[in-house]
PDB file of C-alpha atoms in Angstrom:
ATOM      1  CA  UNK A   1      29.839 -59.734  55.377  1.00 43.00           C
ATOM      2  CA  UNK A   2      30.002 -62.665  52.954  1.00 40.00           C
ATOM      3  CA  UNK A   3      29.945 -65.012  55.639  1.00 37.00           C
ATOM      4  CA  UNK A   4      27.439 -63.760  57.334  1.00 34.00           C
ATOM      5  CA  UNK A   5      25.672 -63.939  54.322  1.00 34.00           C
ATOM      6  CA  UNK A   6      26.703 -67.552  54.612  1.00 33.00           C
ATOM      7  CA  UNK A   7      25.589 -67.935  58.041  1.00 30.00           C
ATOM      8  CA  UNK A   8      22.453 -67.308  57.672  1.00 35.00           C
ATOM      9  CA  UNK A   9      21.396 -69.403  54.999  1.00 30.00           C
ATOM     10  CA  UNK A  10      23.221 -72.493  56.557  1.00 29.00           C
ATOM     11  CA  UNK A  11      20.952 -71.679  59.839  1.00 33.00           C
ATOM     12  CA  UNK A  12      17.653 -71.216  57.081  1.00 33.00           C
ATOM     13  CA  UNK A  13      18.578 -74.476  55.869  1.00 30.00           C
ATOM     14  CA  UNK A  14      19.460 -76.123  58.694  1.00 29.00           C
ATOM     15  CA  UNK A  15      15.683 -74.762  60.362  1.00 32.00           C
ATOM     16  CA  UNK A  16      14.345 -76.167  57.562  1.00 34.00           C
ATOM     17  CA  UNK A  17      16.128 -79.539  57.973  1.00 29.00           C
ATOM     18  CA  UNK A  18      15.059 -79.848  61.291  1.00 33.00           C
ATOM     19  CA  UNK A  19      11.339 -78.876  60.631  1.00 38.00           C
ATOM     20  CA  UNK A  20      10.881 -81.236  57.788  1.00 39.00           C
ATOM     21  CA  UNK A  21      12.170 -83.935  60.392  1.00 42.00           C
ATOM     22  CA  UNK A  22       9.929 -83.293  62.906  1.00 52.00           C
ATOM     23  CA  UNK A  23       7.290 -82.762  60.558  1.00 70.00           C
ATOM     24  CA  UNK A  24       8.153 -86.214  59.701  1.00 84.00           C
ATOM     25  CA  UNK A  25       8.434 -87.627  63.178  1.00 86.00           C
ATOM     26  CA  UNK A  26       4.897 -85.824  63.339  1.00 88.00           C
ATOM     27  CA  UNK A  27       3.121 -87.478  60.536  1.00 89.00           C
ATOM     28  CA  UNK A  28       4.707 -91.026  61.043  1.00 91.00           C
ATOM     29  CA  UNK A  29       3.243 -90.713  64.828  1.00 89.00           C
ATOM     30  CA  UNK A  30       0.289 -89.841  63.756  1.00 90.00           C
ATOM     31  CA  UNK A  31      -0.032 -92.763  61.200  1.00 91.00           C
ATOM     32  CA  UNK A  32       0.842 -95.059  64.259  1.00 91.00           C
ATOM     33  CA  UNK A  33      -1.451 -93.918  66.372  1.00 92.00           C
ATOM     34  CA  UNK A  34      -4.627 -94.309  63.866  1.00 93.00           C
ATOM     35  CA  UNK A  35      -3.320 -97.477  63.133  1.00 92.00           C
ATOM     36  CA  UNK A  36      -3.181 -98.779  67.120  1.00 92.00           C
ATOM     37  CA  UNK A  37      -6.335 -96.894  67.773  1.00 92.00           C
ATOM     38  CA  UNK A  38      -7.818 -99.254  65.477  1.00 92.00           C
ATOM     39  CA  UNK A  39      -6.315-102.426  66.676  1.00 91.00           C
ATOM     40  CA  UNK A  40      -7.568-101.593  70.224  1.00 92.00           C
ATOM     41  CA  UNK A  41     -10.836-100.562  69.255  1.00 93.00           C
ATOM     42  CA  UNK A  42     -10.920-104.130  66.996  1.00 92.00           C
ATOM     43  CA  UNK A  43      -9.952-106.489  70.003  1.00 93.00           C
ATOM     44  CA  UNK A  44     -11.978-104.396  73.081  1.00 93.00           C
ATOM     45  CA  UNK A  45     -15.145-105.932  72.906  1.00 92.00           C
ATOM     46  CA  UNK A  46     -13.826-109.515  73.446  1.00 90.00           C
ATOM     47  CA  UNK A  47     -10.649-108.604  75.528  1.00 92.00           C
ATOM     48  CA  UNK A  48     -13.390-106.999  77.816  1.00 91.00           C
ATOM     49  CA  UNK A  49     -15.008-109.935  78.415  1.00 87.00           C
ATOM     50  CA  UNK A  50     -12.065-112.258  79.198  1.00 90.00           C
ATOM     51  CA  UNK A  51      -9.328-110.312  80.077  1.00 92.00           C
ATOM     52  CA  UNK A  52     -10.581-106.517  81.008  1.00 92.00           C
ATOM     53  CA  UNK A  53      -7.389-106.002  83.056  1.00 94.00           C
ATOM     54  CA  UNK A  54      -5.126-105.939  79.951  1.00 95.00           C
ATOM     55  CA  UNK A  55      -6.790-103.904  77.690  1.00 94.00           C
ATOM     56  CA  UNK A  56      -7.146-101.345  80.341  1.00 96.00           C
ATOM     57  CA  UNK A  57      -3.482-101.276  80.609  1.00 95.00           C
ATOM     58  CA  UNK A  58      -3.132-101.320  76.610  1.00 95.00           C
ATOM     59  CA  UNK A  59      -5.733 -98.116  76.486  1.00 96.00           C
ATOM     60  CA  UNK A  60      -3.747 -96.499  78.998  1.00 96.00           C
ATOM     61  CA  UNK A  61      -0.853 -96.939  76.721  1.00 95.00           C
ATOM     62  CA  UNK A  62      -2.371 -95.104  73.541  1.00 95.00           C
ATOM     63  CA  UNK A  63      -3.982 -92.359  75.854  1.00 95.00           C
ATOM     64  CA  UNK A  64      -0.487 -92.083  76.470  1.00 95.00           C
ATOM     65  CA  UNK A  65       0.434 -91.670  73.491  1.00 94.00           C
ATOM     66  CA  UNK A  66      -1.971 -89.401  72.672  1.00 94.00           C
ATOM     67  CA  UNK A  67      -0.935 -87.341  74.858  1.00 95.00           C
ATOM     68  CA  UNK A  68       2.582 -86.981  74.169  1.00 94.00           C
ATOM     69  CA  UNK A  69       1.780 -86.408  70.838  1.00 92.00           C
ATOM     70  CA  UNK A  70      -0.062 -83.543  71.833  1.00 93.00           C
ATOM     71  CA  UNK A  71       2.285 -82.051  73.659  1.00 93.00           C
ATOM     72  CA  UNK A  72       4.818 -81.821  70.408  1.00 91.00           C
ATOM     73  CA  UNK A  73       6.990 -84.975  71.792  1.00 92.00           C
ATOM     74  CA  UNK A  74       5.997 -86.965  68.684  1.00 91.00           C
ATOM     75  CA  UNK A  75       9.081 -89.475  68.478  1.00 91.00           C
ATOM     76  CA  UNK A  76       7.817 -90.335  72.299  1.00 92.00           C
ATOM     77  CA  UNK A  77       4.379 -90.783  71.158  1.00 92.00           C
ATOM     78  CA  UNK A  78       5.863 -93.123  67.782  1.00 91.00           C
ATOM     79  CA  UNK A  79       7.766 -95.178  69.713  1.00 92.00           C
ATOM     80  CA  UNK A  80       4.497 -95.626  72.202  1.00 93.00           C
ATOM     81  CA  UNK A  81       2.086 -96.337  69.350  1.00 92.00           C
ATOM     82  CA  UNK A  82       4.436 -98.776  67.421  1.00 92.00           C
ATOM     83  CA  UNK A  83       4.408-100.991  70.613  1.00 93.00           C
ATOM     84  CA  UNK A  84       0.795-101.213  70.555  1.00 91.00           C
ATOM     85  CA  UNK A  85       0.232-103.418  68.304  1.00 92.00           C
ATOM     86  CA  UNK A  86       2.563-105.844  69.843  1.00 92.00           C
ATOM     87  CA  UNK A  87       0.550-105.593  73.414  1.00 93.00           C
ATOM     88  CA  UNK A  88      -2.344-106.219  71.707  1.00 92.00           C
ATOM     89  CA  UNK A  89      -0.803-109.975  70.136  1.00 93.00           C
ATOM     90  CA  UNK A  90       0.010-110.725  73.749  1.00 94.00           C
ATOM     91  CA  UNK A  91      -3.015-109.670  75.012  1.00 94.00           C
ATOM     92  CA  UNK A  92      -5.036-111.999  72.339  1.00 93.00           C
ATOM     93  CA  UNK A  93      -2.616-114.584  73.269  1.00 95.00           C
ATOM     94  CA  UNK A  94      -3.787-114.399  76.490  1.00 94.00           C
ATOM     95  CA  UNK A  95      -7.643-114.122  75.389  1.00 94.00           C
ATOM     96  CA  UNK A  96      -7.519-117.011  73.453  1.00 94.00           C
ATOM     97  CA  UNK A  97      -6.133-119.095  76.464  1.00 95.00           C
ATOM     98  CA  UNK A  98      -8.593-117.665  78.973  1.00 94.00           C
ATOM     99  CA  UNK A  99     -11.305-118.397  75.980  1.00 93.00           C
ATOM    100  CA  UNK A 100     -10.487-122.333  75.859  1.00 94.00           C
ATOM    101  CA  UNK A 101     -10.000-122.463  79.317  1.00 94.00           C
ATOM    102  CA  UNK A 102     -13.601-121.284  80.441  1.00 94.00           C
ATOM    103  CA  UNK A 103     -14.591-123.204  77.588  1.00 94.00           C
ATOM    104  CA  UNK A 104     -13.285-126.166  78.632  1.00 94.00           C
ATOM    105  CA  UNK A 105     -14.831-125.445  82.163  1.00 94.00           C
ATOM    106  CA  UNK A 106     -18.363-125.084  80.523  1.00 95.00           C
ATOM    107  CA  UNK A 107     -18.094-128.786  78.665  1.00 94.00           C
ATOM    108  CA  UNK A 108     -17.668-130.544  81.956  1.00 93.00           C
ATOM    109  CA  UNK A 109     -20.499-128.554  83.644  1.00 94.00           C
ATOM    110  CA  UNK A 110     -23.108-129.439  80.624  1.00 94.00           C
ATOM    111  CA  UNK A 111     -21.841-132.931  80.676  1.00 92.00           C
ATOM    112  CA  UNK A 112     -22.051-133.335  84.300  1.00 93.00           C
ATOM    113  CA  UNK A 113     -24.741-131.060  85.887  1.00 94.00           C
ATOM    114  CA  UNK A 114     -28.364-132.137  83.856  1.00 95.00           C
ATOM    115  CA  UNK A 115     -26.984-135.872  84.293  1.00 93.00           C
ATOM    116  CA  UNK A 116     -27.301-135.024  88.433  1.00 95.00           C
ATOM    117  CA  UNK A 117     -30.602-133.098  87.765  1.00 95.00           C
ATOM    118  CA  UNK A 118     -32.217-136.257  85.821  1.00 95.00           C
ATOM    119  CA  UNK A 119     -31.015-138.220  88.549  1.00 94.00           C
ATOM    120  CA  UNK A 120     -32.965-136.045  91.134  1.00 95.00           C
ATOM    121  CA  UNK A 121     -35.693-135.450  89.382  1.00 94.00           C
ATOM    122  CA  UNK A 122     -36.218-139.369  89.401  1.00 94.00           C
ATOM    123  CA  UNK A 123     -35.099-139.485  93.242  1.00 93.00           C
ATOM    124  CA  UNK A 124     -37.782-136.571  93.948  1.00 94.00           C
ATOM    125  CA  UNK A 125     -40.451-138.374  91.798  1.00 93.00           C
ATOM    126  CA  UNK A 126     -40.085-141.146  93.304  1.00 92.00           C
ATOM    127  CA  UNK A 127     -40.108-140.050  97.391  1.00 92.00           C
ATOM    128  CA  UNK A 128     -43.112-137.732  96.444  1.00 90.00           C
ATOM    129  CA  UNK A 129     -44.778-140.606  95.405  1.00 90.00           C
ATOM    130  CA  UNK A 130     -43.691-143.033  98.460  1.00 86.00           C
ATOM    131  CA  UNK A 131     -45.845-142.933 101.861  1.00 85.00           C
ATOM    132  CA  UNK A 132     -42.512-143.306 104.042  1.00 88.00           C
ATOM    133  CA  UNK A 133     -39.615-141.214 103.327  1.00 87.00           C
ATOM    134  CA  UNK A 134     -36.365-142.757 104.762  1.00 88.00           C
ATOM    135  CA  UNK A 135     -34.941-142.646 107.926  1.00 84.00           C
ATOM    136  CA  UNK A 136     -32.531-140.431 107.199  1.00 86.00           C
ATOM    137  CA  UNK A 137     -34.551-137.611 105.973  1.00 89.00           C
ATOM    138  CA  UNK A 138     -37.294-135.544 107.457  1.00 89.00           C
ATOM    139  CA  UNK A 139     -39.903-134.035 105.808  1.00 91.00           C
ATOM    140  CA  UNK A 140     -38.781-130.236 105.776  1.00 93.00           C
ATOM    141  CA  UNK A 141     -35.172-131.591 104.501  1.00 93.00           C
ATOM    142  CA  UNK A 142     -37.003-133.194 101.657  1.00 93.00           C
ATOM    143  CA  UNK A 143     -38.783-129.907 101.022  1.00 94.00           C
ATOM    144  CA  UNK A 144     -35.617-128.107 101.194  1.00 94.00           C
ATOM    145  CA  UNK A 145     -34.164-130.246  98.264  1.00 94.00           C
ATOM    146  CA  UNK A 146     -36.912-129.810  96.693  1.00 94.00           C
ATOM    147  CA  UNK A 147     -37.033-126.115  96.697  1.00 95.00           C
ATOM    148  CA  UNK A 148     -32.871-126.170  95.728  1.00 94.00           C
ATOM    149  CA  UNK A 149     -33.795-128.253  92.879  1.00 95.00           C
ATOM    150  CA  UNK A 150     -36.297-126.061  91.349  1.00 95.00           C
ATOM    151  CA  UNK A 151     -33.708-123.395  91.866  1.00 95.00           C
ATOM    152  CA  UNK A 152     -30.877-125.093  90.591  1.00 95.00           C
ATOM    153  CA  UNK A 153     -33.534-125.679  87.084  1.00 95.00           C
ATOM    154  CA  UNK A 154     -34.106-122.323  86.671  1.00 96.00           C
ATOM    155  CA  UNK A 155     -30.764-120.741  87.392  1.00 96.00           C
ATOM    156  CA  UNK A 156     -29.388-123.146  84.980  1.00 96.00           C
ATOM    157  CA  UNK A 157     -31.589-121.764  82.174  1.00 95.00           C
ATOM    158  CA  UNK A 158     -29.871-118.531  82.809  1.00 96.00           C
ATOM    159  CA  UNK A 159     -26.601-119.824  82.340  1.00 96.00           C
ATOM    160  CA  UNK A 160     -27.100-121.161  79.468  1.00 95.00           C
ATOM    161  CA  UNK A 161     -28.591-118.138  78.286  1.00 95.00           C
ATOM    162  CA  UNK A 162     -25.336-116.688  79.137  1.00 93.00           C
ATOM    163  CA  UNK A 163     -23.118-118.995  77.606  1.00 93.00           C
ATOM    164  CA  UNK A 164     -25.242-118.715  74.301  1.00 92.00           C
ATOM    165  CA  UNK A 165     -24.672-114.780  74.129  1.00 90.00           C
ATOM    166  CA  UNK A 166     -21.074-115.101  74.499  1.00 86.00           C
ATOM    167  CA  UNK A 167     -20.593-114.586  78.031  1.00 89.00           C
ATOM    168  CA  UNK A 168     -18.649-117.619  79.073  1.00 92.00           C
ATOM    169  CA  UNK A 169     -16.791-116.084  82.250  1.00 91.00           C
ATOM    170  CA  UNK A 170     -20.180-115.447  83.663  1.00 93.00           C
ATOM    171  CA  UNK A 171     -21.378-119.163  82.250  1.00 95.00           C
ATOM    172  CA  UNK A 172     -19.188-120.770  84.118  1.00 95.00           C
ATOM    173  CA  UNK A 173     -19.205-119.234  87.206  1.00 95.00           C
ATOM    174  CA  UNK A 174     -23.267-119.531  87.118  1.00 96.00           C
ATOM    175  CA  UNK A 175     -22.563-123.032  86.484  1.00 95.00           C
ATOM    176  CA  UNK A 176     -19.726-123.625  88.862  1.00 95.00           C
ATOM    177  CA  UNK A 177     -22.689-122.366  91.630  1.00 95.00           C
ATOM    178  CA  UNK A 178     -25.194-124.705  90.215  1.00 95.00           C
ATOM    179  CA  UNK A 179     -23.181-127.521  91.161  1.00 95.00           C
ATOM    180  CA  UNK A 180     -22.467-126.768  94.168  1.00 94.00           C
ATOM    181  CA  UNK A 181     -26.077-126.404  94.653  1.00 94.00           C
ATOM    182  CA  UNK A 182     -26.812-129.674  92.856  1.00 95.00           C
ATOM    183  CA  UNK A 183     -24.663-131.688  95.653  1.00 94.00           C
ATOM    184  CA  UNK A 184     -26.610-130.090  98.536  1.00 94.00           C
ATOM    185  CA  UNK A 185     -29.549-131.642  97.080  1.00 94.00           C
ATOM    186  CA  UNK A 186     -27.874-134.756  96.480  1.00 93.00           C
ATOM    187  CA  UNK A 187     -26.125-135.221  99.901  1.00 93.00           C
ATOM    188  CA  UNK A 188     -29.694-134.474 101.794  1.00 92.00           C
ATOM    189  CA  UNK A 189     -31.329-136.866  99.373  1.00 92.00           C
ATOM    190  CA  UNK A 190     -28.515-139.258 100.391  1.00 90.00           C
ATOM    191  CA  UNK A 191     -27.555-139.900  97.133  1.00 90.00           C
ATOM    192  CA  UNK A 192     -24.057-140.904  95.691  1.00 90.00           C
ATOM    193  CA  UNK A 193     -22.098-137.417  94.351  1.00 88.00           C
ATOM    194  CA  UNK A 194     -20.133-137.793  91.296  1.00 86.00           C
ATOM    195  CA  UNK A 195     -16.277-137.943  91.775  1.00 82.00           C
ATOM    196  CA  UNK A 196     -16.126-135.311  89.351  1.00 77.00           C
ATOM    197  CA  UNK A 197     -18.807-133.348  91.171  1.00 75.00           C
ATOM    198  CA  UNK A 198     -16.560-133.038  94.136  1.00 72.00           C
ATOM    199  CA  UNK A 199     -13.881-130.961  92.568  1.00 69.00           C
TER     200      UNK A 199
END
């Protein structure tokens, strides 16, 4: 009888052991998760911008992790959240690359691209004002370049508009179509292109 007695508190204490553990386990995964729930939510607006793929992948791993954790497998869910925080220092390692690189990108396109639009503009004033256009170009070729010019202007605007609001990915690849624009114009205006127009 005794140890029955025995027995049974041993198995009380040991439940009681195991349920202050989990309840542990439960809290500390909770405290993880709040804590990469706010990391993500911190770097999202400027991972999505420059690299959208890996903080898709870093959401899926929280959601995760939510969702172990509310299935009861909390030391799953810990273990899930903890690592968070350590995809998201990769992931802004990454950012920050992408960042000067598209950066980088948008210094040699404002450097280069109004230079070849003053150059134009000068080319076009000039033709306009001559009574003989050259040999080598007709009169709906010059109104073509014309016509890409004025395009070229505006869109350029807009990029710059974009690259003033933050979007530099967009920027760039406004810009990147602007020059390729800009040496149409210049090749049927027989004009010289810039070596580093070419690449």
């Amino acid at each position: 009888m005794r140890k029955l007695v025995l027995l049974s508190v041993l198995m009380i204490v040991v439940a009681g052991l195991i349920s202050t553990g989990c309840s542990k386990v439960k809290g500390q995964a909770e405290a993880a998760l709040k804590a990469a729930e706010k990391v993500v939510s911190e770097a999202k607006p400027e991972a999505e911008k420059f690299v959208p793929d890996q903080i898709k992948a870093v959401e899926a791993t929280l959601n995760g992790a939510k969702e172990k954790f509310n299935k009861g497998d909390y030391a799953a869910a810990l273990s899930d959240a903890q690592a968070i925080p350590g995809k998201v220092k990769e992931m802004l390692a990454s950012l920050n690359a992408k960042k000067d690189e598209l950066t980088k990108g948008w210094t040699n396109l404002e450097q280069g691209i109004p230079k070849m639009m003053e150059a134009i503009k000068s080319r076009i004033g000039i033709l306009s004002q001559s009574k003989k256009l050259p040999a080598n170009l007709t009169k709906e070729k010059f109104e073509e370049a014309k016509s890409g010019f004025d395009n070229a202007v505006k869109d350029w605007e807009t990029a710059k508009e974009s690259f003033k609001t933050g979007s530099l990915a967009e920027a760039v690849t406004k810009g990147t179509t602007i020059k390729q624009k800009i040496v149409q114009v210049l090749q049927i205006l027989g004009m010289p292109v810039p070596a580093a127009a070419k690449s």
